[in-house]
Amino acid sequence: MTAKRILIVEDEKAIRDMVAFGLRRAGYEVREAEDCRQARARIVDVRPDLMLVDWMLPDMSGLELTRSLKRAKDTEEIPVIMLTARAEEQDKVGGLEGGADDYITKPFSPRELLARIQAVLRRAAPAGAADVVEADGLKLDDSSHRVSAGEREIPLGPTEYRLLHFFMTHPERVFSRGQLLDRVWGGNTYVEERTVDVHIRRLRKALEPYQLERLVQTVRGAGYRFSTRDA
Ligand code: CA
């Protein structure tokens, strides 16, 4: 399985370094931002699986950042753990109301932080975040990177695999080409929207021999949807 990506938003370098070190050693892929503006750029660049957000940041409070992320369709699913200083502890209820999934009070031990992260990731995992997702006989096993229909393995290119994985873990929802580019390719790649169509075509072609291409549906004027119901 691919390493989970964690974005740390913290202006104090010493704390950022300490946290980043511990998380990398635990096998996470870590990215860092020192303020909200940088955090936003990082999210567009590579979507994190979880964010650690300090309460006090130079350009905007971590709470405001969290609120705005939780309000936006594209980022509402990203779990957030807020880092608070003891003095701000009375505000933590506010933090949770603002959409944070958990909070941890400084100073914290790396072990404590890791335990919180694991718990939040487990909780945040959508139904499809399990290693194996299945729909109508189509099975995707993320631990072995295998896609199969019954006993037969379906060969897929890396982009088609990522696309199918995204679809299967977000079923019955329409995504525009732009949203798919953001979520599957990562927003900072210079890819044209019609590239999405190319890979959708390839994905359908790969599914065709098993009559499973109907799962990848075109929604006229809107985009694409993965659905086990008829289009
Ligand atoms: Ca701070």
Short mmCIF file of C-alpha atoms in Angstrom, two decimals, residues 17-113:
data_model
loop_
_atom_site.label_atom_id
_atom_site.label_comp_id
_atom_site.label_asym_id
_atom_site.label_seq_id
_atom_site.Cartn_x
_atom_site.Cartn_y
_atom_site.Cartn_z
CA ASP A 17 11.13 19.29 12.33
CA MET A 18 10.47 17.14 15.35
CA VAL A 19 7.06 16.04 14.13
CA ALA A 20 8.25 15.49 10.55
CA PHE A 21 11.14 13.38 11.76
CA GLY A 22 8.92 11.13 13.86
CA LEU A 23 6.34 10.70 11.12
CA ARG A 24 8.88 9.91 8.41
CA ARG A 25 10.43 7.31 10.65
CA ALA A 26 6.98 5.79 11.11
CA GLY A 27 6.67 5.44 7.33
CA TYR A 28 4.53 8.44 6.48
CA GLU A 29 5.19 10.71 3.55
CA VAL A 30 5.51 14.16 5.09
CA ARG A 31 5.12 17.60 3.60
CA GLU A 32 5.47 20.88 5.46
CA ALA A 33 3.96 24.33 5.37
CA GLU A 34 4.71 27.25 7.64
CA ASP A 35 1.51 29.20 7.10
CA CYS A 36 -1.98 28.83 5.65
CA ARG A 37 -1.05 30.24 2.27
CA GLN A 38 1.68 27.62 1.86
CA ALA A 39 -0.65 24.94 3.17
CA ARG A 40 -3.16 25.70 0.43
CA ALA A 41 -0.47 25.51 -2.25
CA ARG A 42 0.69 22.14 -0.89
CA ILE A 43 -2.85 20.75 -0.88
CA VAL A 44 -3.31 21.67 -4.52
CA ASP A 45 0.05 20.16 -5.31
CA VAL A 46 -0.45 16.82 -3.58
CA ARG A 47 -3.58 16.05 -1.67
CA PRO A 48 -2.73 14.92 1.87
CA ASP A 49 -4.43 12.00 3.61
CA LEU A 50 -4.35 13.93 6.87
CA MET A 51 -3.30 17.37 8.09
CA LEU A 52 -1.76 18.51 11.35
CA VAL A 53 -2.66 22.15 11.81
CA ASP A 54 -1.22 24.42 14.46
CA TRP A 55 -3.70 26.76 16.11
CA MET A 56 -1.55 29.89 15.99
CA LEU A 57 -0.24 30.62 12.53
CA PRO A 58 1.14 33.89 11.19
CA ASP A 59 -1.31 34.65 8.40
CA MET A 60 -4.60 33.15 9.58
CA SER A 61 -5.54 30.97 12.52
CA GLY A 62 -5.35 27.22 12.08
CA LEU A 63 -8.99 27.09 13.08
CA GLU A 64 -10.02 29.38 10.24
CA LEU A 65 -7.98 27.29 7.82
CA THR A 66 -9.66 24.11 9.08
CA ARG A 67 -13.11 25.68 8.80
CA SER A 68 -12.55 26.77 5.24
CA LEU A 69 -11.19 23.35 4.24
CA LYS A 70 -14.17 21.60 5.78
CA ARG A 71 -16.54 23.91 3.94
CA ALA A 72 -15.08 23.21 0.49
CA LYS A 73 -16.27 20.13 -1.41
CA ASP A 74 -12.81 19.25 -2.62
CA THR A 75 -11.14 19.28 0.80
CA GLU A 76 -13.94 18.45 3.26
CA GLU A 77 -12.84 14.82 3.49
CA ILE A 78 -9.27 15.56 4.56
CA PRO A 79 -9.00 14.74 8.28
CA VAL A 80 -7.47 17.47 10.43
CA ILE A 81 -5.78 17.18 13.82
CA MET A 82 -5.22 20.54 15.49
CA LEU A 83 -2.13 21.25 17.54
CA THR A 84 -2.88 23.53 20.45
CA ALA A 85 -0.81 25.09 23.22
CA ARG A 86 -1.98 24.56 26.78
CA ALA A 87 -3.19 28.14 27.06
CA GLU A 88 -5.54 27.58 24.16
CA GLU A 89 -7.00 24.44 25.61
CA GLN A 90 -10.34 26.00 26.42
CA ASP A 91 -10.65 26.64 22.69
CA LYS A 92 -10.36 23.04 21.70
CA VAL A 93 -14.09 22.53 21.80
CA GLY A 94 -14.24 25.36 19.31
CA GLY A 95 -11.67 23.52 17.24
CA LEU A 96 -13.78 20.43 17.07
CA GLU A 97 -16.83 22.49 16.26
CA GLY A 98 -14.83 24.12 13.50
CA GLY A 99 -14.49 20.73 11.88
CA ALA A 100 -11.22 19.41 13.29
CA ASP A 101 -11.30 15.64 13.72
CA ASP A 102 -9.15 15.70 16.83
CA TYR A 103 -6.72 17.93 18.70
CA ILE A 104 -3.55 17.34 20.62
CA THR A 105 -2.09 19.63 23.26
CA LYS A 106 1.57 20.71 23.16
CA PRO A 107 3.91 19.42 24.36
CA PHE A 108 3.05 15.94 23.10
CA SER A 109 5.18 12.86 22.66
CA PRO A 110 5.76 11.46 19.17
CA ARG A 111 4.11 8.26 20.34
CA GLU A 112 0.98 10.03 21.45
CA LEU A 113 0.81 11.89 18.14
#
